Amino acid sequence: LSFENTQLVPPAARTIVTGNPVRPAIAALSSLPYGPPDGTIRLFVFGGSLGARVLSDVVPQAICALPDALRARVRVVQQCRGEDLQRVRGVYAQAGIDAELWAFFPDIAERLQAAHLVIARAGASTVAEIAAAGRPAVLVPLPGAIDDHQTANADALARAGAAWLMPQPRFTAEALSSHLLSVLTRTSELVRAAKAARAQARPDAADSLADLVEALMTQEARS
């Protein structure tokens, strides 16, 4: 299992929590310290392999609504769908916000390492990567995901104090801007959440899963 409190598992099932495997470059981030913002505040926004329209709609407006002094410190690295790139770039440019936008990030490990706060969907891989990197996050689960699994993923980090869960119906520019104002002006909150995220990390998940499969195959061969 990826999480100890995984739902819909039969009561009698034998389970082992291995975590969700992440790429070696991301697993390596688990040993690096979190450096809280001192000056520039770097936000990393991504919505899975294809991006997410709601993040392109809400995040720029939320950042634009921040007080001038705080907004001037923010640097955004954001994944957008290809059809949204020009529109979102225009919103940031008009507000004078330093923003780097891409439809896809091949270097996600480097982006996570540089981030002070992540805003993202809550797929299993995304949540595992955020935990491995030890980064505080605002998580917006995909509505309608099978068995609402993204909400369960986000809730696992939120309950641990590592993330803030914002269901999409309540993920508005006003709500996000208010939340950003609260956490970005309290460095201690970011540090606390980063520490909690790292406590949820299982950077050796791939090795644990491989060892488990090998053990089961050996057991099967002997039976």
PDB file of C-alpha atoms in Angstrom:
ATOM      1  CA  LEU A   1       0.000   0.000   0.000  1.00  0.00           C
ATOM      2  CA  SER A   2       1.000   3.621  -0.476  1.00  0.00           C
ATOM      3  CA  PHE A   3      -0.619   4.827   2.769  1.00  0.00           C
ATOM      4  CA  GLU A   4      -1.314   3.165   6.089  1.00  0.00           C
ATOM      5  CA  ASN A   5      -4.913   4.393   6.082  1.00  0.00           C
ATOM      6  CA  THR A   6      -5.707   3.239   2.530  1.00  0.00           C
ATOM      7  CA  GLN A   7      -9.455   2.901   2.073  1.00  0.00           C
ATOM      8  CA  LEU A   8     -11.508   0.028   0.625  1.00  0.00           C
ATOM      9  CA  VAL A   9      -9.010  -2.630   1.709  1.00  0.00           C
ATOM     10  CA  PRO A  10     -10.761  -5.868   2.806  1.00  0.00           C
ATOM     11  CA  PRO A  11     -10.431  -6.240   6.609  1.00  0.00           C
ATOM     12  CA  ALA A  12      -8.837  -9.684   6.348  1.00  0.00           C
ATOM     13  CA  ALA A  13      -6.308  -8.710   3.690  1.00  0.00           C
ATOM     14  CA  ARG A  14      -2.614  -8.971   4.513  1.00  0.00           C
ATOM     15  CA  THR A  15      -0.992  -5.644   3.694  1.00  0.00           C
ATOM     16  CA  ILE A  16       2.446  -4.074   3.699  1.00  0.00           C
ATOM     17  CA  VAL A  17       2.966  -0.330   3.354  1.00  0.00           C
ATOM     18  CA  THR A  18       5.763   0.288   0.854  1.00  0.00           C
ATOM     19  CA  GLY A  19       4.863   3.782  -0.296  1.00  0.00           C
ATOM     20  CA  ASN A  20       4.541   4.811  -3.926  1.00  0.00           C
ATOM     21  CA  PRO A  21       7.760   4.554  -5.986  1.00  0.00           C
ATOM     22  CA  VAL A  22       9.247   7.822  -7.250  1.00  0.00           C
ATOM     23  CA  ARG A  23      12.054   8.519  -9.673  1.00  0.00           C
ATOM     24  CA  PRO A  24      15.595   8.344  -8.246  1.00  0.00           C
ATOM     25  CA  ALA A  25      16.159  12.075  -8.771  1.00  0.00           C
ATOM     26  CA  ILE A  26      13.108  12.836  -6.647  1.00  0.00           C
ATOM     27  CA  ALA A  27      13.919  10.204  -4.017  1.00  0.00           C
ATOM     28  CA  ALA A  28      17.316  11.886  -3.623  1.00  0.00           C
ATOM     29  CA  LEU A  29      15.586  15.098  -2.506  1.00  0.00           C
ATOM     30  CA  SER A  30      14.579  13.432   0.754  1.00  0.00           C
ATOM     31  CA  SER A  31      18.070  14.001   2.154  1.00  0.00           C
ATOM     32  CA  LEU A  32      18.178  17.710   1.297  1.00  0.00           C
ATOM     33  CA  PRO A  33      17.032  20.373   3.781  1.00  0.00           C
ATOM     34  CA  TYR A  34      14.092  22.686   3.196  1.00  0.00           C
ATOM     35  CA  GLY A  35      15.189  26.296   2.979  1.00  0.00           C
ATOM     36  CA  PRO A  36      12.367  28.668   3.942  1.00  0.00           C
ATOM     37  CA  PRO A  37      11.915  31.808   1.837  1.00  0.00           C
ATOM     38  CA  ASP A  38      14.091  34.779   2.639  1.00  0.00           C
ATOM     39  CA  GLY A  39      13.291  37.330  -0.018  1.00  0.00           C
ATOM     40  CA  THR A  40      11.965  35.638  -3.152  1.00  0.00           C
ATOM     41  CA  ILE A  41       9.119  33.156  -2.603  1.00  0.00           C
ATOM     42  CA  ARG A  42       9.088  30.395  -5.211  1.00  0.00           C
ATOM     43  CA  LEU A  43       5.769  28.716  -6.004  1.00  0.00           C
ATOM     44  CA  PHE A  44       5.611  25.566  -8.136  1.00  0.00           C
ATOM     45  CA  VAL A  45       2.216  24.851  -9.688  1.00  0.00           C
ATOM     46  CA  PHE A  46       1.467  21.667 -11.602  1.00  0.00           C
ATOM     47  CA  GLY A  47      -1.546  19.555 -12.405  1.00  0.00           C
ATOM     48  CA  GLY A  48      -0.308  16.148 -13.456  1.00  0.00           C
ATOM     49  CA  SER A  49       0.969  15.059 -16.856  1.00  0.00           C
ATOM     50  CA  LEU A  50      -1.463  17.250 -18.824  1.00  0.00           C
ATOM     51  CA  GLY A  51      -1.923  20.207 -16.521  1.00  0.00           C
ATOM     52  CA  ALA A  52      -5.218  21.381 -15.037  1.00  0.00           C
ATOM     53  CA  ARG A  53      -7.463  24.158 -16.321  1.00  0.00           C
ATOM     54  CA  VAL A  54      -8.639  25.110 -12.832  1.00  0.00           C
ATOM     55  CA  LEU A  55      -5.079  25.859 -11.712  1.00  0.00           C
ATOM     56  CA  SER A  56      -4.580  28.113 -14.735  1.00  0.00           C
ATOM     57  CA  ASP A  57      -7.824  29.925 -13.929  1.00  0.00           C
ATOM     58  CA  VAL A  58      -7.468  30.327 -10.167  1.00  0.00           C
ATOM     59  CA  VAL A  59      -3.778  30.574  -9.266  1.00  0.00           C
ATOM     60  CA  PRO A  60      -2.867  33.661 -11.346  1.00  0.00           C
ATOM     61  CA  GLN A  61      -5.883  35.591 -10.072  1.00  0.00           C
ATOM     62  CA  ALA A  62      -5.109  34.582  -6.487  1.00  0.00           C
ATOM     63  CA  ILE A  63      -1.515  35.770  -6.730  1.00  0.00           C
ATOM     64  CA  CYS A  64      -2.566  39.011  -8.413  1.00  0.00           C
ATOM     65  CA  ALA A  65      -4.833  39.701  -5.418  1.00  0.00           C
ATOM     66  CA  LEU A  66      -2.001  39.491  -2.877  1.00  0.00           C
ATOM     67  CA  PRO A  67      -0.823  42.708  -1.210  1.00  0.00           C
ATOM     68  CA  ASP A  68       1.711  44.557  -3.347  1.00  0.00           C
ATOM     69  CA  ALA A  69       4.701  43.937  -1.072  1.00  0.00           C
ATOM     70  CA  LEU A  70       4.071  40.197  -0.878  1.00  0.00           C
ATOM     71  CA  ARG A  71       3.193  39.849  -4.561  1.00  0.00           C
ATOM     72  CA  ALA A  72       6.481  41.504  -5.511  1.00  0.00           C
ATOM     73  CA  ARG A  73       8.372  38.700  -3.762  1.00  0.00           C
ATOM     74  CA  VAL A  74       6.569  35.856  -5.546  1.00  0.00           C
ATOM     75  CA  ARG A  75       8.113  33.952  -8.440  1.00  0.00           C
ATOM     76  CA  VAL A  76       5.885  31.401 -10.146  1.00  0.00           C
ATOM     77  CA  VAL A  77       6.851  28.284 -12.054  1.00  0.00           C
ATOM     78  CA  GLN A  78       3.643  26.819 -13.455  1.00  0.00           C
ATOM     79  CA  GLN A  79       2.528  24.021 -15.714  1.00  0.00           C
ATOM     80  CA  CYS A  80      -0.328  24.990 -18.020  1.00  0.00           C
ATOM     81  CA  ARG A  81      -2.181  23.240 -20.770  1.00  0.00           C
ATOM     82  CA  GLY A  82      -0.879  24.322 -24.156  1.00  0.00           C
ATOM     83  CA  GLU A  83      -4.068  26.178 -24.980  1.00  0.00           C
ATOM     84  CA  ASP A  84      -3.835  28.164 -21.727  1.00  0.00           C
ATOM     85  CA  LEU A  85      -0.199  29.282 -21.934  1.00  0.00           C
ATOM     86  CA  GLN A  86      -0.671  32.586 -23.729  1.00  0.00           C
ATOM     87  CA  ARG A  87      -3.669  33.623 -21.628  1.00  0.00           C
ATOM     88  CA  VAL A  88      -2.002  32.823 -18.300  1.00  0.00           C
ATOM     89  CA  ARG A  89       1.258  34.436 -19.361  1.00  0.00           C
ATOM     90  CA  GLY A  90      -0.681  37.615 -20.131  1.00  0.00           C
ATOM     91  CA  VAL A  91      -2.319  37.685 -16.689  1.00  0.00           C
ATOM     92  CA  TYR A  92       1.014  37.393 -14.918  1.00  0.00           C
ATOM     93  CA  ALA A  93       2.719  39.912 -17.203  1.00  0.00           C
ATOM     94  CA  GLN A  94       0.008  42.521 -16.717  1.00  0.00           C
ATOM     95  CA  ALA A  95       0.434  42.252 -12.944  1.00  0.00           C
ATOM     96  CA  GLY A  96       4.232  42.382 -13.175  1.00  0.00           C
ATOM     97  CA  ILE A  97       4.628  38.908 -11.681  1.00  0.00           C
ATOM     98  CA  ASP A  98       7.748  36.915 -12.523  1.00  0.00           C
ATOM     99  CA  ALA A  99       6.373  33.698 -14.027  1.00  0.00           C
ATOM    100  CA  GLU A 100       7.864  30.803 -15.975  1.00  0.00           C
ATOM    101  CA  LEU A 101       5.228  28.724 -17.754  1.00  0.00           C
ATOM    102  CA  TRP A 102       5.535  25.380 -19.498  1.00  0.00           C
ATOM    103  CA  ALA A 103       3.169  22.708 -20.768  1.00  0.00           C
ATOM    104  CA  PHE A 104       5.477  19.987 -19.436  1.00  0.00           C
ATOM    105  CA  PHE A 105       8.403  19.836 -17.027  1.00  0.00           C
ATOM    106  CA  PRO A 106      11.076  17.210 -17.771  1.00  0.00           C
ATOM    107  CA  ASP A 107      13.050  18.440 -14.746  1.00  0.00           C
ATOM    108  CA  ILE A 108      10.403  18.152 -12.036  1.00  0.00           C
ATOM    109  CA  ALA A 109      12.950  17.129  -9.387  1.00  0.00           C
ATOM    110  CA  GLU A 110      14.834  20.402  -9.824  1.00  0.00           C
ATOM    111  CA  ARG A 111      11.582  22.363  -9.755  1.00  0.00           C
ATOM    112  CA  LEU A 112      10.465  20.698  -6.540  1.00  0.00           C
ATOM    113  CA  GLN A 113      13.841  21.278  -4.934  1.00  0.00           C
ATOM    114  CA  ALA A 114      13.646  25.000  -5.705  1.00  0.00           C
ATOM    115  CA  ALA A 115      10.054  25.444  -4.504  1.00  0.00           C
ATOM    116  CA  HIS A 116       8.995  26.929  -1.181  1.00  0.00           C
ATOM    117  CA  LEU A 117       5.344  25.927  -1.721  1.00  0.00           C
ATOM    118  CA  VAL A 118       3.667  23.585  -4.190  1.00  0.00           C
ATOM    119  CA  ILE A 119       0.136  23.935  -5.552  1.00  0.00           C
ATOM    120  CA  ALA A 120      -0.977  20.763  -7.299  1.00  0.00           C
ATOM    121  CA  ARG A 121      -3.489  18.029  -7.960  1.00  0.00           C
ATOM    122  CA  ALA A 122      -3.323  15.014  -5.664  1.00  0.00           C
ATOM    123  CA  GLY A 123      -2.605  11.949  -7.762  1.00  0.00           C
ATOM    124  CA  ALA A 124      -0.670   9.174  -6.043  1.00  0.00           C
ATOM    125  CA  SER A 125       2.587   9.977  -7.829  1.00  0.00           C
ATOM    126  CA  THR A 126       2.247  13.708  -7.199  1.00  0.00           C
ATOM    127  CA  VAL A 127       1.637  13.233  -3.477  1.00  0.00           C
ATOM    128  CA  ALA A 128       4.548  10.799  -3.206  1.00  0.00           C
ATOM    129  CA  GLU A 129       6.850  13.239  -5.012  1.00  0.00           C
ATOM    130  CA  ILE A 130       5.834  16.152  -2.784  1.00  0.00           C
ATOM    131  CA  ALA A 131       6.460  14.065   0.332  1.00  0.00           C
ATOM    132  CA  ALA A 132       9.823  12.831  -0.940  1.00  0.00           C
ATOM    133  CA  ALA A 133      10.871  16.408  -1.653  1.00  0.00           C
ATOM    134  CA  GLY A 134       9.648  17.516   1.772  1.00  0.00           C
ATOM    135  CA  ARG A 135       7.676  20.428   0.373  1.00  0.00           C
ATOM    136  CA  PRO A 136       4.560  22.024   1.880  1.00  0.00           C
ATOM    137  CA  ALA A 137       1.648  21.952  -0.535  1.00  0.00           C
ATOM    138  CA  VAL A 138      -1.835  23.142  -1.340  1.00  0.00           C
ATOM    139  CA  LEU A 139      -3.596  20.144  -2.870  1.00  0.00           C
ATOM    140  CA  VAL A 140      -6.661  20.374  -5.120  1.00  0.00           C
ATOM    141  CA  PRO A 141      -8.032  16.859  -5.736  1.00  0.00           C
ATOM    142  CA  LEU A 142      -9.477  16.077  -9.155  1.00  0.00           C
ATOM    143  CA  PRO A 143     -13.277  15.865  -8.840  1.00  0.00           C
ATOM    144  CA  GLY A 144     -14.718  12.637 -10.149  1.00  0.00           C
ATOM    145  CA  ALA A 145     -11.517  10.618  -9.806  1.00  0.00           C
ATOM    146  CA  ILE A 146     -12.234   6.909  -9.338  1.00  0.00           C
ATOM    147  CA  ASP A 147     -13.319   6.233  -5.739  1.00  0.00           C
ATOM    148  CA  ASP A 148     -12.397   9.874  -5.040  1.00  0.00           C
ATOM    149  CA  HIS A 149      -8.865   8.595  -4.530  1.00  0.00           C
ATOM    150  CA  GLN A 150      -7.242  12.006  -4.971  1.00  0.00           C
ATOM    151  CA  THR A 151      -9.134  13.361  -1.981  1.00  0.00           C
ATOM    152  CA  ALA A 152      -7.915  10.382   0.048  1.00  0.00           C
ATOM    153  CA  ASN A 153      -4.346  11.037  -1.111  1.00  0.00           C
ATOM    154  CA  ALA A 154      -4.541  14.714  -0.201  1.00  0.00           C
ATOM    155  CA  ASP A 155      -6.185  13.928   3.113  1.00  0.00           C
ATOM    156  CA  ALA A 156      -3.276  11.661   4.072  1.00  0.00           C
ATOM    157  CA  LEU A 157      -0.856  14.584   3.842  1.00  0.00           C
ATOM    158  CA  ALA A 158      -3.310  17.106   5.270  1.00  0.00           C
ATOM    159  CA  ARG A 159      -3.943  14.980   8.369  1.00  0.00           C
ATOM    160  CA  ALA A 160      -0.189  14.728   8.868  1.00  0.00           C
ATOM    161  CA  GLY A 161       0.089  18.524   8.759  1.00  0.00           C
ATOM    162  CA  ALA A 162       2.080  18.414   5.532  1.00  0.00           C
ATOM    163  CA  ALA A 163      -0.463  19.986   3.202  1.00  0.00           C
ATOM    164  CA  TRP A 164      -3.638  22.016   2.965  1.00  0.00           C
ATOM    165  CA  LEU A 165      -6.547  20.346   1.165  1.00  0.00           C
ATOM    166  CA  MET A 166      -8.755  22.623  -0.936  1.00  0.00           C
ATOM    167  CA  PRO A 167     -11.650  20.787  -2.655  1.00  0.00           C
ATOM    168  CA  GLN A 168     -12.169  22.184  -6.137  1.00  0.00           C
ATOM    169  CA  PRO A 169     -15.648  23.653  -5.444  1.00  0.00           C
ATOM    170  CA  ARG A 170     -14.032  25.813  -2.746  1.00  0.00           C
ATOM    171  CA  PHE A 171     -10.844  26.483  -4.708  1.00  0.00           C
ATOM    172  CA  THR A 172     -11.525  30.077  -5.698  1.00  0.00           C
ATOM    173  CA  ALA A 173      -9.139  32.951  -6.301  1.00  0.00           C
ATOM    174  CA  GLU A 174     -10.388  34.642  -3.139  1.00  0.00           C
ATOM    175  CA  ALA A 175      -9.967  31.536  -0.979  1.00  0.00           C
ATOM    176  CA  LEU A 176      -6.519  30.711  -2.346  1.00  0.00           C
ATOM    177  CA  SER A 177      -5.286  34.293  -2.063  1.00  0.00           C
ATOM    178  CA  SER A 178      -6.404  34.422   1.567  1.00  0.00           C
ATOM    179  CA  HIS A 179      -4.643  31.142   2.279  1.00  0.00           C
ATOM    180  CA  LEU A 180      -1.445  32.224   0.533  1.00  0.00           C
ATOM    181  CA  LEU A 181      -1.426  35.465   2.499  1.00  0.00           C
ATOM    182  CA  SER A 182      -1.682  33.443   5.699  1.00  0.00           C
ATOM    183  CA  VAL A 183       1.042  30.871   5.048  1.00  0.00           C
ATOM    184  CA  LEU A 184       3.511  32.925   3.015  1.00  0.00           C
ATOM    185  CA  THR A 185       3.771  35.516   5.763  1.00  0.00           C
ATOM    186  CA  ARG A 186       4.403  32.871   8.417  1.00  0.00           C
ATOM    187  CA  THR A 187       7.649  31.122   7.596  1.00  0.00           C
ATOM    188  CA  SER A 188       7.204  28.871  10.628  1.00  0.00           C
ATOM    189  CA  GLU A 189       4.094  27.363   9.024  1.00  0.00           C
ATOM    190  CA  LEU A 190       5.985  26.477   5.860  1.00  0.00           C
ATOM    191  CA  VAL A 191       8.843  24.954   7.849  1.00  0.00           C
ATOM    192  CA  ARG A 192       6.427  22.940   9.988  1.00  0.00           C
ATOM    193  CA  ALA A 193       4.567  21.598   6.943  1.00  0.00           C
ATOM    194  CA  ALA A 194       7.819  20.785   5.136  1.00  0.00           C
ATOM    195  CA  LYS A 195       8.998  18.773   8.133  1.00  0.00           C
ATOM    196  CA  ALA A 196       5.676  16.938   8.265  1.00  0.00           C
ATOM    197  CA  ALA A 197       5.839  16.182   4.538  1.00  0.00           C
ATOM    198  CA  ARG A 198       9.302  14.691   4.868  1.00  0.00           C
ATOM    199  CA  ALA A 199       8.049  12.494   7.717  1.00  0.00           C
ATOM    200  CA  GLN A 200       5.553  10.976   5.266  1.00  0.00           C
ATOM    201  CA  ALA A 201       8.185  10.273   2.617  1.00  0.00           C
ATOM    202  CA  ARG A 202       9.157   6.773   1.604  1.00  0.00           C
ATOM    203  CA  PRO A 203      12.056   7.400  -0.783  1.00  0.00           C
ATOM    204  CA  ASP A 204      12.975   3.712  -0.744  1.00  0.00           C
ATOM    205  CA  ALA A 205       9.511   2.629  -1.940  1.00  0.00           C
ATOM    206  CA  ALA A 206      10.803   1.199  -5.223  1.00  0.00           C
ATOM    207  CA  ASP A 207      13.388  -0.955  -3.433  1.00  0.00           C
ATOM    208  CA  SER A 208      10.853  -2.047  -0.815  1.00  0.00           C
ATOM    209  CA  LEU A 209       8.362  -3.053  -3.479  1.00  0.00           C
ATOM    210  CA  ALA A 210      11.001  -4.925  -5.488  1.00  0.00           C
ATOM    211  CA  ASP A 211      12.188  -6.773  -2.362  1.00  0.00           C
ATOM    212  CA  LEU A 212       8.607  -7.722  -1.530  1.00  0.00           C
ATOM    213  CA  VAL A 213       7.949  -9.073  -5.020  1.00  0.00           C
ATOM    214  CA  GLU A 214      11.204 -11.051  -4.925  1.00  0.00           C
ATOM    215  CA  ALA A 215      10.333 -12.503  -1.519  1.00  0.00           C
ATOM    216  CA  LEU A 216       6.878 -13.533  -2.701  1.00  0.00           C
ATOM    217  CA  MET A 217       8.305 -15.164  -5.826  1.00  0.00           C
ATOM    218  CA  THR A 218      10.844 -17.071  -3.728  1.00  0.00           C
ATOM    219  CA  GLN A 219       8.121 -18.182  -1.345  1.00  0.00           C
ATOM    220  CA  GLU A 220       5.946 -19.294  -4.250  1.00  0.00           C
ATOM    221  CA  ALA A 221       8.804 -21.266  -5.814  1.00  0.00           C
ATOM    222  CA  ARG A 222       9.384 -23.152  -2.551  1.00  0.00           C
ATOM    223  CA  SER A 223       5.737 -24.030  -2.011  1.00  0.00           C
TER     224      SER A 223
END
